[in-house]
Every structure is written in C-alpha cells, then in structure tokens.
C-alpha cells in the first residue's frame, strides 16, 4: 500500500493534444479517490500515466517513497482494471484471476490457491471453471476485480469499471466495491463520468475539465460548495440553478425578484456588481403562498423523481427549479414561490465561488 503523488504531470499526445496540463495531486495511503469529469477531459490518460502505460511529457509520478516516472508498468506494483475488463476468453476464471501471478512466475499450486481464495471472497466459488463467455456482465466484472486483487498491488486504478453494467447491478457493485476497498485498505483511484457514483464512493474526489483539475475535496465539499460554475453545473442529480443577479445592498436582484445575499458571500460583494447566483433545487423550499425572499413565477414543468418532484418555475423569463416533497407538488399553470436556503445559496464572480 502506498500514497500516490503527481507533480506537474503533463501529457501531450503526438499531434499536439494536451490531455494533462501540469497537474498536481496528492492521494494519501489507503484513500478511495474518485476522478470525475466529462468525456475527453483526460481521466483515462491520467490513470494510464500513473500506471506507466503512457509516458509523461513532463512532471513526476511518485508511488510510496519511490519516483517511478521512468519505470516500466511492470515495475510499478500497480494494478489497473479497464472499462471492458479485458478478460482472456479462452481461459477459465481460475486462469484469468491467476494470470498476473503466472507472469510473475509464481508456482501453479500457489497460483490456484490464491485464485481460489480471492474468488471466494468475491462470491465466485461456483464459477471458477467457467470461461468469460459463460458469465454475466456483473460476474465478469468481479473476475476482473479478483484478478487485480490477486496481484497484491500497492494501488488499484479503476477506469470506469461499472459503466458496462445495467443500472441495478451497477448500484450493487458500487456498494460491494466500496466495502471491499475498505477491508483491503489499498489506495484506489476510481475514474468515472458519473457524478452520483463519485459522490457515493469517494473519500475525496477531483473534478477535471480539459486536462485541468477544477476542484479537489470531499463529496460534501464538492456538492455543497462547488468552487466554480463548471463544477456547480457538473455535480448534482438535478442541475444547480445558476441565475444572473445584480447586487443591491444586502439583497440580490434575480429575475425581477429580491433574495438575500448568500451567507457565504456576506460582506464580499460590491453594490451594483453583476454575479451569478447559485442554489440547488434541493435547497429551495416551495410554497404556494407568497413569501419574502422568494423567486415567484408560473409552474411550467413538474417532473416525477420518485419520492419527490422537480418543479420548474418561469420567473420573468428565467427558469428556476425546486425539489418538492411527495404530495406537495403543484399543478401546471399554478403560481408558485421558491425560497432559497440562505446558508446553501452561493455567489459566483467571473465563474469562481465567492467566499472568505
Ligand atoms: P477521458 O478518459 O476523460 O474521456 P482521455 O484521457 O481518453 O479522456 O482523452 C483525453 C484527450 O486526449 C482527448 O482529447 C482525447 O481525444 C485525447 N487522446 C486520448 N488518447 C489519445 C491518443 N492515443 N492519441 C492522441 N490523442 C489522444
Ligand atoms: Mg476514458
């Protein structure tokens, strides 16, 4: 087990695409770290560069107390699981799991014992003689995990390992993988483009955009205080309301309504300044009675979220969303009022969070 430290890591592909731009990142020993970002932002490149499958154009990769920047993948003691699992179709489960040990010239009896032990831990006992073609997607995914675990690496790298599973299995695998990582205590970098997955699984997480890290923090920090409007709009199962606003003393003018200045930005805004006002639909209280400091307008969409509804109001031509508990949802065409929670509302100046 080991910490991972990246210093000024840069990767420029032949042809000139800068996939990683002088990236700094420090992941302590034993942490479950999620790397989140849209397709093409550099997540796979980052993992492959840590693993040594890509050569860094600049900067350093340190694993434990060893600088491995120039070291071949096999010498880094790191195990990586790919999105498509990359199982060998002609090998059974035991052979697939023990393959890395065969490469390391571990004796056959020992390899099989290890494969059996790890397979049992992942609930594969009954399937050890099957080939990948005879397994479900979820079972294949567990074999890929078992293969990684059998290697006893210092760190695990996962590249969207759940993205080929159906929604239900994916939720199960998420809990299972998280529990396993806890038990093993191996430093893990988990790449996903699914913000819910990152929030649910990570001890800490980074949000990437175009080769840069835009925020690092715990899931709560990233969810409640997105550092910029990119992260704000990327995180959350319903998108954050990001509304143009003008500062008027202690209040903000938003879509012709008056709301209090967010607590986090108190004393930091200038009268007359233009900002972006951010508040999550979950942090809005919806009422059908007029209320102070509310955004008021006509209900134009009501979406069922299961235990709640997402209500969209049109406020002077601007769309504002609020999550409304089950049984309290309005009808289309109603006049409604969304009261933002002052302690959860945010102000963004030039795209960056305003806070002390
Ligand atoms: P992600 O995993 O976040 O989707 P990638 O790391 O795969 O992103 O890609 C980051 C950027 O680098 C993209 O613009 C992609 O097109 C480019 N890229 C990835 N691999 C190569 C390659 N082998 N050669 C050239 N460009 C590449
Ligand atoms: Mg990728």
XYZ file of N, CA and C in Angstrom, residues 74-336:
789
model
N 5.358 -2.782 -15.390
C 5.547 -3.976 -14.565
C 6.319 -3.722 -13.286
N 7.089 -2.643 -13.250
C 7.909 -2.346 -12.086
C 7.257 -1.386 -11.110
N 5.980 -1.039 -11.363
C 5.351 -0.017 -10.523
C 4.484 -0.579 -9.417
N 4.218 -1.882 -9.441
C 3.395 -2.508 -8.397
C 2.011 -1.905 -8.312
N 1.415 -1.698 -9.479
C 0.098 -1.074 -9.537
C -0.793 -1.956 -10.381
N -2.063 -2.082 -10.016
C -2.968 -2.901 -10.811
C -4.091 -2.035 -11.357
N -4.422 -2.257 -12.627
C -5.439 -1.427 -13.281
C -6.571 -2.290 -13.825
N -7.813 -1.854 -13.587
C -8.981 -2.524 -14.180
C -9.558 -1.606 -15.247
N -9.736 -2.143 -16.456
C -10.236 -1.336 -17.560
C -11.744 -1.461 -17.671
N -12.303 -0.534 -18.422
C -13.748 -0.466 -18.637
C -14.293 -1.763 -19.217
N -13.560 -2.402 -20.122
C -14.078 -3.609 -20.794
C -13.549 -4.892 -20.140
N -12.978 -4.761 -18.942
C -12.454 -5.892 -18.138
C -11.252 -6.593 -18.752
N -11.204 -6.688 -20.106
C -10.075 -7.337 -20.782
C -9.759 -8.714 -20.200
N -10.795 -9.558 -20.054
C -10.561 -10.943 -19.629
C -10.129 -11.762 -20.850
N -9.385 -12.846 -20.596
C -8.978 -13.714 -21.701
C -10.101 -14.716 -21.977
N -10.673 -14.700 -23.193
C -11.857 -15.523 -23.471
C -11.582 -17.025 -23.425
N -10.343 -17.444 -23.703
C -10.029 -18.874 -23.776
C -9.574 -19.425 -22.427
N -9.515 -18.595 -21.403
C -9.091 -19.065 -20.077
C -10.302 -19.125 -19.152
N -10.300 -20.092 -18.217
C -11.398 -20.119 -17.248
C -11.133 -19.082 -16.151
N -12.061 -19.017 -15.194
C -11.983 -17.967 -14.167
C -10.696 -18.102 -13.346
N -10.352 -19.330 -12.942
C -9.127 -19.528 -12.170
C -7.903 -19.022 -12.936
N -7.832 -19.380 -14.215
C -6.668 -18.967 -15.028
C -6.637 -17.459 -15.235
N -7.836 -16.872 -15.440
C -7.898 -15.425 -15.606
C -7.405 -14.709 -14.348
N -7.903 -15.172 -13.195
C -7.532 -14.499 -11.942
C -6.037 -14.668 -11.666
N -5.496 -15.840 -11.974
C -4.105 -16.097 -11.590
C -3.095 -15.713 -12.684
N -3.606 -15.175 -13.806
C -2.699 -14.831 -14.909
C -1.537 -13.912 -14.495
N -1.816 -12.824 -13.759
C -0.700 -11.943 -13.376
C 0.345 -12.679 -12.529
N -0.101 -13.679 -11.766
C 0.847 -14.438 -10.935
C 1.701 -15.362 -11.816
N 1.065 -15.851 -12.902
C 1.815 -16.686 -13.846
C 2.938 -15.867 -14.478
N 2.600 -14.620 -14.834
C 3.611 -13.710 -15.404
C 4.755 -13.514 -14.417
N 4.397 -13.454 -13.126
C 5.431 -13.259 -12.094
C 6.106 -14.572 -11.721
N 5.786 -15.664 -12.456
C 6.413 -16.978 -12.286
C 6.156 -17.600 -10.906
N 4.965 -17.322 -10.383
C 4.549 -17.976 -9.134
C 4.161 -19.423 -9.476
N 4.508 -20.382 -8.597
C 4.235 -21.802 -8.856
C 2.738 -22.065 -8.992
N 2.395 -23.087 -9.800
C 1.000 -23.330 -10.168
C 0.083 -23.562 -8.956
N 0.519 -24.416 -8.020
C -0.314 -24.727 -6.857
C -0.624 -23.454 -6.067
N 0.374 -22.631 -5.927
C 0.235 -21.383 -5.176
C -0.719 -20.418 -5.885
N -0.568 -20.374 -7.226
C -1.448 -19.516 -8.048
C -2.892 -19.933 -7.885
N -3.126 -21.238 -7.950
C -4.503 -21.727 -7.876
C -5.099 -21.488 -6.498
N -4.267 -21.647 -5.477
C -4.738 -21.402 -4.107
C -5.150 -19.936 -3.959
N -4.316 -19.059 -4.476
C -4.600 -17.625 -4.375
C -5.871 -17.259 -5.147
N -6.006 -17.809 -6.359
C -7.195 -17.543 -7.181
C -8.446 -18.027 -6.450
N -8.356 -19.209 -5.815
C -9.495 -19.760 -5.082
C -9.878 -18.865 -3.921
N -8.886 -18.385 -3.210
C -9.110 -17.544 -2.028
C -9.782 -16.217 -2.426
N -9.217 -15.561 -3.419
C -9.755 -14.271 -3.854
C -11.122 -14.469 -4.510
N -11.257 -15.533 -5.317
C -12.532 -15.827 -5.974
C -13.642 -16.011 -4.954
N -13.328 -16.720 -3.864
C -14.323 -16.967 -2.817
C -14.746 -15.650 -2.181
N -13.783 -14.811 -1.961
C -14.068 -13.512 -1.347
C -15.046 -12.684 -2.188
N -14.984 -12.899 -3.512
C -15.852 -12.148 -4.417
C -17.072 -12.966 -4.845
N -17.326 -14.076 -4.140
C -18.522 -14.873 -4.437
C -18.469 -15.594 -5.768
N -17.273 -16.002 -6.182
C -17.131 -16.669 -7.481
C -16.879 -18.173 -7.351
N -16.990 -18.731 -6.120
C -16.609 -20.149 -5.886
C -17.208 -21.102 -6.907
N -18.499 -20.888 -7.231
C -19.201 -21.837 -8.110
C -18.827 -21.660 -9.581
N -18.069 -20.632 -9.869
C -17.871 -20.264 -11.287
C -16.427 -20.423 -11.750
N -15.579 -20.998 -10.912
C -14.143 -20.977 -11.171
C -13.736 -21.703 -12.458
N -14.572 -22.645 -12.932
C -14.218 -23.403 -14.140
C -14.824 -22.821 -15.412
N -15.604 -21.758 -15.256
C -16.267 -21.203 -16.443
C -15.342 -20.249 -17.198
N -15.671 -20.073 -18.479
C -14.968 -19.066 -19.286
C -15.790 -17.774 -19.297
N -15.158 -16.623 -19.603
C -15.871 -15.341 -19.572
C -17.180 -15.343 -20.353
N -17.208 -16.038 -21.502
C -18.437 -16.101 -22.314
C -19.605 -16.758 -21.608
N -19.317 -17.497 -20.531
C -20.390 -18.172 -19.775
C -20.765 -17.397 -18.518
N -20.335 -16.151 -18.431
C -20.609 -15.338 -17.239
C -21.427 -14.106 -17.600
N -22.216 -13.607 -16.629
C -22.935 -12.345 -16.835
C -21.952 -11.187 -16.738
N -22.412 -10.001 -17.128
C -21.559 -8.810 -17.062
C -21.050 -8.565 -15.651
N -21.934 -8.720 -14.670
C -21.557 -8.473 -13.281
C -20.528 -9.474 -12.794
N -20.686 -10.734 -13.231
C -19.722 -11.777 -12.838
C -18.362 -11.520 -13.493
N -18.383 -11.116 -14.764
C -17.118 -10.799 -15.453
C -16.398 -9.668 -14.730
N -17.203 -8.717 -14.289
C -16.619 -7.573 -13.609
C -15.943 -8.007 -12.300
N -16.566 -8.972 -11.605
C -15.967 -9.467 -10.363
C -14.693 -10.262 -10.635
N -14.653 -10.974 -11.761
C -13.433 -11.692 -12.126
C -12.295 -10.694 -12.374
N -12.621 -9.605 -13.064
C -11.607 -8.582 -13.333
C -11.085 -7.997 -12.018
N -12.007 -7.787 -11.069
C -11.609 -7.288 -9.753
C -10.724 -8.305 -9.028
N -11.133 -9.569 -9.109
C -10.385 -10.630 -8.433
C -8.963 -10.702 -8.989
N -8.845 -10.533 -10.290
C -7.520 -10.594 -10.922
C -6.623 -9.478 -10.376
N -7.234 -8.311 -10.203
C -6.473 -7.187 -9.660
C -6.073 -7.452 -8.205
N -7.034 -7.995 -7.427
C -6.756 -8.220 -6.010
C -5.702 -9.292 -5.785
N -5.668 -10.279 -6.674
C -4.729 -11.382 -6.513
C -3.282 -10.905 -6.651
N -3.093 -9.781 -7.289
C -1.728 -9.294 -7.529
C -1.123 -8.598 -6.311
N -1.953 -8.260 -5.329
C -1.470 -7.555 -4.135
C -0.654 -6.317 -4.482
N -1.269 -5.471 -5.301
C -0.591 -4.261 -5.734
C -0.597 -3.210 -4.634
N 0.244 -2.189 -4.818
C 0.301 -1.091 -3.854
C -0.849 -0.129 -4.036
N -1.412 -0.128 -5.251
C -2.548 0.746 -5.529
C -3.382 0.141 -6.642
N -4.681 0.429 -6.606
C -5.597 -0.008 -7.657
C -6.017 1.198 -8.487
N -6.037 1.016 -9.789
C -6.560 2.044 -10.682
C -7.756 1.452 -11.414
N -8.897 2.118 -11.327
C -10.116 1.631 -11.979
C -10.565 2.639 -13.031
N -10.692 2.204 -14.263
C -11.170 3.099 -15.319
C -12.615 2.769 -15.676
N -13.545 3.480 -15.090
C -14.982 3.306 -15.319
C -15.376 1.828 -15.279
N -15.048 1.119 -14.197
C -15.242 -0.330 -14.192
C -16.707 -0.747 -14.134
N -17.610 0.166 -13.800
C -19.016 -0.214 -13.656
C -19.862 0.211 -14.855
N -19.232 0.866 -15.832
C -20.047 1.509 -16.871
C -20.694 0.516 -17.827
N -20.242 -0.744 -17.845
C -20.902 -1.725 -18.716
C -21.998 -2.511 -18.007
N -22.263 -2.174 -16.759
C -23.290 -2.902 -16.012
C -24.631 -2.175 -16.133
N -25.731 -2.947 -16.032
C -27.026 -2.265 -16.054
C -27.243 -1.544 -14.720
N -28.221 -0.641 -14.706
C -28.370 0.319 -13.602
C -28.432 -0.354 -12.230
N -29.186 -1.440 -12.136
C -29.406 -2.100 -10.848
C -28.105 -2.748 -10.341
N -27.454 -3.485 -11.239
C -26.224 -4.190 -10.910
C -25.120 -3.194 -10.542
N -25.188 -2.071 -11.207
C -24.224 -1.020 -11.008
C -24.275 -0.478 -9.579
N -25.497 -0.326 -9.070
C -25.673 0.149 -7.696
C -25.143 -0.889 -6.706
N -25.404 -2.170 -6.978
C -24.912 -3.235 -6.105
C -23.390 -3.279 -6.113
N -22.830 -3.202 -7.321
C -21.378 -3.288 -7.477
C -20.681 -2.126 -6.767
N -21.328 -0.978 -6.784
C -20.813 0.226 -6.144
C -20.601 -0.013 -4.643
N -21.626 -0.521 -3.990
C -21.567 -0.787 -2.555
C -20.524 -1.862 -2.248
N -20.553 -2.902 -3.074
C -19.668 -4.034 -2.915
C -18.189 -3.613 -3.037
N -17.916 -2.828 -4.058
C -16.546 -2.389 -4.340
C -16.026 -1.473 -3.233
N -16.899 -0.635 -2.764
C -16.558 0.304 -1.699
C -16.200 -0.467 -0.407
N -17.014 -1.482 -0.110
C -16.809 -2.293 1.087
C -15.471 -3.038 0.986
N -15.230 -3.574 -0.192
C -14.012 -4.330 -0.435
C -12.773 -3.443 -0.248
N -12.862 -2.234 -0.800
C -11.721 -1.317 -0.698
C -11.449 -0.971 0.763
N -12.517 -0.768 1.540
C -12.399 -0.516 2.973
C -11.630 -1.635 3.665
N -12.046 -2.871 3.359
C -11.450 -4.037 4.007
C -9.979 -4.187 3.643
N -9.676 -3.968 2.359
C -8.294 -4.177 1.901
C -7.404 -2.983 2.236
N -8.008 -1.800 2.290
C -7.256 -0.594 2.606
C -6.232 -0.201 1.557
N -6.456 -0.627 0.312
C -5.496 -0.296 -0.752
C -5.872 1.043 -1.393
N -4.875 1.905 -1.551
C -5.060 3.184 -2.223
C -5.722 2.945 -3.582
N -6.826 3.656 -3.847
C -7.583 3.391 -5.063
C -7.916 4.688 -5.784
N -7.642 4.717 -7.087
C -8.086 5.832 -7.921
C -9.167 5.285 -8.840
N -10.342 5.860 -8.721
C -11.529 5.345 -9.394
C -12.035 6.405 -10.363
N -11.954 6.109 -11.657
C -12.389 7.074 -12.672
C -13.841 6.830 -13.038
N -14.603 7.893 -13.128
C -15.991 7.765 -13.573
C -16.435 9.070 -14.229
N -17.441 8.963 -15.115
C -18.042 10.196 -15.631
C -19.392 10.416 -14.957
N -19.696 9.527 -13.971
C -20.992 9.551 -13.298
C -20.843 10.230 -11.939
N -21.399 11.433 -11.819
C -21.184 12.208 -10.596
C -21.782 11.517 -9.372
N -22.913 10.813 -9.550
C -23.543 10.144 -8.411
C -22.613 9.047 -7.875
N -21.965 8.344 -8.796
C -21.036 7.280 -8.419
C -19.850 7.861 -7.629
N -19.310 8.956 -8.108
C -18.177 9.595 -7.422
C -18.585 10.068 -6.027
N -19.734 10.739 -5.930
C -20.196 11.246 -4.639
C -20.422 10.102 -3.661
N -20.984 9.000 -4.164
C -21.342 7.883 -3.285
C -20.117 7.132 -2.781
N -19.091 7.000 -3.607
C -18.000 6.090 -3.280
C -16.760 6.741 -2.678
N -16.506 7.984 -3.023
C -15.186 8.556 -2.747
C -14.997 9.016 -1.307
N -13.776 8.864 -0.785
C -13.356 9.592 0.411
C -13.132 11.050 0.019
N -12.378 11.212 -1.077
C -12.181 12.539 -1.680
C -12.284 12.374 -3.187
N -12.497 13.489 -3.856
C -12.652 13.419 -5.309
C -12.075 14.654 -5.992
N -11.781 14.498 -7.281
C -11.351 15.632 -8.091
C -12.291 15.737 -9.277
N -12.598 16.971 -9.667
C -13.385 17.180 -10.875
C -12.449 17.773 -11.926
N -12.371 17.108 -13.075
C -11.464 17.533 -14.149
C -12.211 18.168 -15.299
N -11.538 19.102 -15.960
C -12.041 19.692 -17.197
C -10.839 19.964 -18.086
N -10.859 19.432 -19.286
C -9.832 19.718 -20.295
C -8.406 19.689 -19.739
N -8.031 18.585 -19.097
C -6.646 18.418 -18.660
C -6.283 19.113 -17.368
N -7.272 19.817 -16.767
C -7.044 20.516 -15.504
C -7.938 19.949 -14.413
N -7.455 20.021 -13.158
C -8.321 19.712 -12.031
C -8.990 21.007 -11.596
N -10.329 20.995 -11.593
C -11.055 22.227 -11.260
C -11.443 22.301 -9.793
N -11.484 21.157 -9.102
C -11.724 21.169 -7.653
C -11.330 19.823 -7.060
N -10.772 19.861 -5.857
C -10.496 18.644 -5.087
C -11.160 18.821 -3.737
N -11.838 17.778 -3.253
C -12.433 17.879 -1.930
C -13.204 16.628 -1.585
N -13.833 16.632 -0.408
C -14.716 15.521 -0.060
C -15.982 15.669 -0.908
N -16.752 14.584 -1.074
C -18.012 14.696 -1.808
C -18.910 15.812 -1.265
N -18.992 15.956 0.065
C -19.857 17.028 0.616
C -19.352 18.403 0.225
N -18.037 18.599 0.305
C -17.479 19.913 -0.072
C -17.787 20.230 -1.529
N -17.573 19.248 -2.380
C -17.772 19.477 -3.818
C -19.253 19.685 -4.137
N -20.113 18.971 -3.432
C -21.558 19.105 -3.674
C -22.083 20.429 -3.135
N -21.683 20.779 -1.910
C -22.272 21.956 -1.260
C -21.592 23.258 -1.634
N -20.292 23.181 -1.940
C -19.566 24.408 -2.294
C -18.731 24.226 -3.544
N -19.377 24.022 -4.668
C -18.605 23.897 -5.913
C -17.739 25.152 -6.114
N -16.475 24.963 -6.423
C -15.521 26.068 -6.466
C -15.734 26.984 -7.665
N -16.429 26.495 -8.674
C -16.663 27.309 -9.872
C -17.939 26.812 -10.569
N -18.395 27.574 -11.556
C -19.671 27.229 -12.183
C -19.563 25.945 -13.019
N -18.356 25.583 -13.466
C -18.192 24.306 -14.179
C -18.535 23.148 -13.247
N -17.917 23.136 -12.074
C -18.189 22.060 -11.109
C -19.643 22.127 -10.654
N -20.148 23.342 -10.427
C -21.538 23.507 -9.977
C -22.517 22.878 -10.961
N -22.263 23.053 -12.238
C -23.223 22.533 -13.210
C -22.985 21.052 -13.492
N -21.806 20.538 -13.151
C -21.494 19.130 -13.431
C -21.978 18.202 -12.325
N -21.968 18.682 -11.079
C -22.303 17.864 -9.916
C -23.767 18.049 -9.532
N -24.421 16.940 -9.161
C -25.802 17.028 -8.698
C -26.712 16.228 -9.613
N -27.700 15.540 -9.017
C -28.581 14.720 -9.854
C -29.603 15.604 -10.565
N -29.871 16.790 -10.003
C -30.596 17.808 -10.757
C -29.641 18.986 -10.871
N -29.609 19.682 -12.009
C -28.624 20.755 -12.176
C -28.880 21.926 -11.237
N -27.808 22.556 -10.768
C -27.943 23.721 -9.900
C -28.572 24.875 -10.679
N -29.421 25.650 -10.018
C -29.892 26.901 -10.606
C -28.722 27.874 -10.621
N -28.361 28.381 -11.787
C -27.303 29.388 -11.893
C -27.931 30.589 -12.602
N -28.180 31.647 -11.830
C -29.014 32.738 -12.323
C -28.256 34.055 -12.295
N -28.394 34.860 -13.351
C -27.766 36.183 -13.373
C -28.378 37.046 -12.274
N -27.521 37.754 -11.553
C -28.006 38.568 -10.445
C -27.227 39.874 -10.361
N -27.861 40.897 -9.775
C -27.187 42.174 -9.527
C -27.268 42.459 -8.026
N -26.131 42.891 -7.441
C -26.086 43.182 -6.002
C -26.761 44.519 -5.730
N -27.736 44.508 -4.802
C -28.425 45.741 -4.367
C -28.342 45.796 -2.850
N -27.238 46.312 -2.319
C -27.061 46.367 -0.862
C -26.998 44.965 -0.280
N -27.953 44.660 0.648
C -27.974 43.359 1.316
C -28.748 42.314 0.526
N -29.280 42.725 -0.613
C -30.068 41.771 -1.377
C -29.516 41.628 -2.793
N -30.016 40.620 -3.464
C -29.688 40.415 -4.863
C -30.967 40.553 -5.668
N -30.827 41.160 -6.836
C -31.956 41.206 -7.748
C -31.786 40.067 -8.742
N -32.709 39.123 -8.693
C -32.644 37.942 -9.548
C -33.981 37.790 -10.271
N -33.973 37.847 -11.570
C -35.189 37.679 -12.370
C -36.330 38.552 -11.829
N -36.026 39.792 -11.505
C -37.052 40.729 -11.045
C -37.490 40.501 -9.611
N -36.909 39.517 -8.909
C -37.242 39.254 -7.505
C -36.068 39.669 -6.631
N -36.332 39.764 -5.315
C -35.267 40.117 -4.363
C -35.001 38.949 -3.440
N -33.734 38.524 -3.379
C -33.361 37.449 -2.444
C -32.169 37.938 -1.618
N -31.984 37.407 -0.388
C -30.860 37.844 0.437
C -29.520 37.416 -0.181
N -28.472 38.176 0.119
C -27.116 37.789 -0.291
C -26.775 36.455 0.402
N -26.187 35.484 -0.317
C -25.817 34.210 0.319
C -24.897 34.428 1.518
N -25.114 33.643 2.584
C -24.336 33.808 3.819
C -22.833 33.754 3.529
N -22.429 32.850 2.656
C -21.008 32.639 2.364
C -20.356 33.873 1.724
N -21.177 34.691 1.047
C -20.642 35.846 0.326
C -20.867 37.155 1.082
N -21.415 37.062 2.330
C -21.757 38.266 3.088
C -20.529 39.162 3.252
N -20.688 40.438 2.903
C -19.607 41.406 3.062
C -18.550 41.342 1.968
N -18.720 40.455 1.008
C -17.691 40.276 -0.024
C -18.129 40.790 -1.396
N -19.371 41.289 -1.467
C -19.888 41.746 -2.758
C -19.968 43.273 -2.779
N -19.898 43.831 -3.987
C -19.940 45.278 -4.157
C -21.299 45.671 -4.723
N -21.840 46.765 -4.183
C -23.139 47.240 -4.653
C -23.106 47.462 -6.173
N -24.116 46.973 -6.859
C -24.222 47.175 -8.304
C -23.488 46.128 -9.131
N -22.706 45.272 -8.452
C -21.912 44.250 -9.146
C -22.809 43.159 -9.747
N -22.387 42.652 -10.905
C -23.121 41.540 -11.536
C -22.459 40.222 -11.156
N -23.244 39.299 -10.649
C -22.716 37.984 -10.273
C -23.641 36.889 -10.815
N -23.253 35.646 -10.556
C -24.175 34.538 -10.820
C -24.580 33.957 -9.473
N -25.892 33.820 -9.288
C -26.463 33.315 -8.047
C -26.728 31.822 -8.240
N -26.171 31.003 -7.330
C -26.322 29.555 -7.482
C -27.057 28.943 -6.300
N -28.057 28.143 -6.581
C -28.715 27.398 -5.495
C -29.291 26.101 -6.063
N -29.029 25.010 -5.361
C -29.524 23.717 -5.832
C -31.033 23.607 -5.632
N -31.698 22.932 -6.562
C -33.152 22.719 -6.417
C -33.501 22.056 -5.086
N -32.589 21.226 -4.556
C -32.823 20.548 -3.268
C -32.824 21.549 -2.111
N -32.192 22.710 -2.299
C -32.096 23.705 -1.230
C -33.081 24.852 -1.435
N -34.165 24.578 -2.142
C -35.259 25.537 -2.324
C -36.471 24.992 -1.566
N -37.174 25.883 -0.864
C -38.441 25.476 -0.262
C -39.559 26.036 -1.126
N -40.452 25.171 -1.587
C -41.525 25.604 -2.479
C -42.801 25.873 -1.681
N -43.439 26.995 -1.945
C -44.747 27.239 -1.316
C -45.717 27.806 -2.343
N -47.014 27.648 -2.079
C -47.965 28.315 -2.980
C -48.453 29.640 -2.407
N -47.956 29.994 -1.185
C -48.247 31.315 -0.610
C -47.070 32.237 -0.904
N -47.345 33.511 -1.229
C -46.236 34.445 -1.427
C -45.346 34.477 -0.183
N -44.031 34.546 -0.379
C -43.107 34.529 0.753
C -41.982 35.527 0.500
N -41.437 36.089 1.587
C -40.312 37.021 1.467
C -39.101 36.303 0.878
N -38.359 37.024 0.062
C -37.112 36.480 -0.466
C -37.314 35.271 -1.354
N -38.452 35.217 -2.044
C -38.694 34.055 -2.901
C -38.563 34.437 -4.372
N -38.393 33.416 -5.199
C -38.436 33.570 -6.643
C -39.808 33.067 -7.068
N -40.604 33.961 -7.642
C -42.014 33.643 -7.867
C -42.345 33.639 -9.343
N -43.110 32.634 -9.752
C -43.499 32.568 -11.160
C -44.498 31.473 -11.409
N -44.649 31.114 -12.704
C -45.651 30.129 -13.094
C -45.016 28.747 -13.223
N -45.722 27.745 -12.716
C -45.243 26.364 -12.820
C -45.399 25.904 -14.266
N -44.273 25.577 -14.918
C -44.385 25.161 -16.324
C -44.017 23.687 -16.554
N -43.270 23.071 -15.634
C -42.959 21.638 -15.759
C -42.978 21.026 -14.358
N -43.516 19.813 -14.237
C -43.436 19.045 -12.987
C -42.921 17.660 -13.358
N -41.710 17.317 -12.858
C -41.112 16.015 -13.189
C -41.107 15.128 -11.959
N -41.501 13.869 -12.148
C -41.550 12.931 -11.033
C -40.165 12.343 -10.771
N -39.637 12.531 -9.558
C -38.330 11.965 -9.208
C -38.478 10.742 -8.313
N -39.689 10.256 -8.122
C -39.906 9.121 -7.225
C -40.485 9.611 -5.926
N -39.605 9.859 -4.932
C -40.088 10.325 -3.631
C -40.271 11.839 -3.596
N -39.985 12.515 -4.690
C -40.168 13.969 -4.746
C -40.437 14.371 -6.199
N -40.689 15.667 -6.396
C -40.899 16.179 -7.752
C -39.962 17.341 -8.007
N -39.529 17.471 -9.251
C -38.740 18.630 -9.656
C -39.687 19.592 -10.380
N -39.875 20.750 -9.761
C -40.809 21.736 -10.301
C -40.022 22.855 -10.971
N -40.397 23.185 -12.201
C -39.751 24.295 -12.908
C -40.706 25.474 -12.967
N -40.233 26.617 -12.436
C -40.997 27.859 -12.479
C -40.406 28.754 -13.554
N -41.288 29.486 -14.247
C -40.788 30.521 -15.146
C -40.935 31.853 -14.435
N -39.790 32.452 -14.111
C -39.764 33.695 -13.337
C -39.217 34.795 -14.247
N -40.088 35.682 -14.719
C -39.697 36.754 -15.639
C -38.805 36.216 -16.765
N -39.225 35.122 -17.348
C -38.491 34.568 -18.493
C -37.310 33.685 -18.127
N -37.012 33.559 -16.830
C -35.888 32.741 -16.369
C -36.440 31.458 -15.729
N -35.800 30.311 -16.013
C -36.281 29.051 -15.437
C -35.598 28.795 -14.094
N -36.397 28.487 -13.078
C -35.915 28.230 -11.721
C -36.503 26.902 -11.271
N -35.636 26.015 -10.714
C -36.121 24.689 -10.323
C -36.062 24.479 -8.819
N -37.049 23.749 -8.310
C -37.104 23.414 -6.887
C -37.544 21.968 -6.738
N -36.969 21.267 -5.771
C -37.412 19.904 -5.458
C -38.511 20.004 -4.412
N -39.649 19.378 -4.684
C -40.824 19.477 -3.821
C -41.166 18.083 -3.299
N -41.336 17.942 -1.976
C -41.620 16.615 -1.425
C -42.913 16.023 -1.991
N -42.966 14.711 -1.991
C -44.120 13.940 -2.433
C -45.406 14.458 -1.797
N -46.444 14.605 -2.596
C -47.742 15.028 -2.067
C -47.908 16.541 -2.009
N -46.807 17.297 -2.208
C -46.904 18.768 -2.130
C -46.734 19.405 -3.501
N -46.652 18.574 -4.543
C -46.346 19.122 -5.860
C -47.530 19.914 -6.412
N -47.235 21.045 -7.091
C -48.282 21.892 -7.646
C -48.768 21.352 -8.990
N -49.795 22.001 -9.529
C -50.286 21.663 -10.861
C -49.669 22.629 -11.875
N -49.595 22.188 -13.108
C -49.112 23.069 -14.178
C -49.970 24.323 -14.214
N -49.319 25.476 -14.416
C -50.063 26.730 -14.513
C -50.263 27.424 -13.179
N -50.032 26.724 -12.063
C -50.130 27.369 -10.742
C -49.100 28.486 -10.624
N -49.362 29.427 -9.724
C -48.338 30.403 -9.369
C -47.628 29.858 -8.129
N -46.282 29.813 -8.202
C -45.531 29.209 -7.104
C -44.364 30.072 -6.668
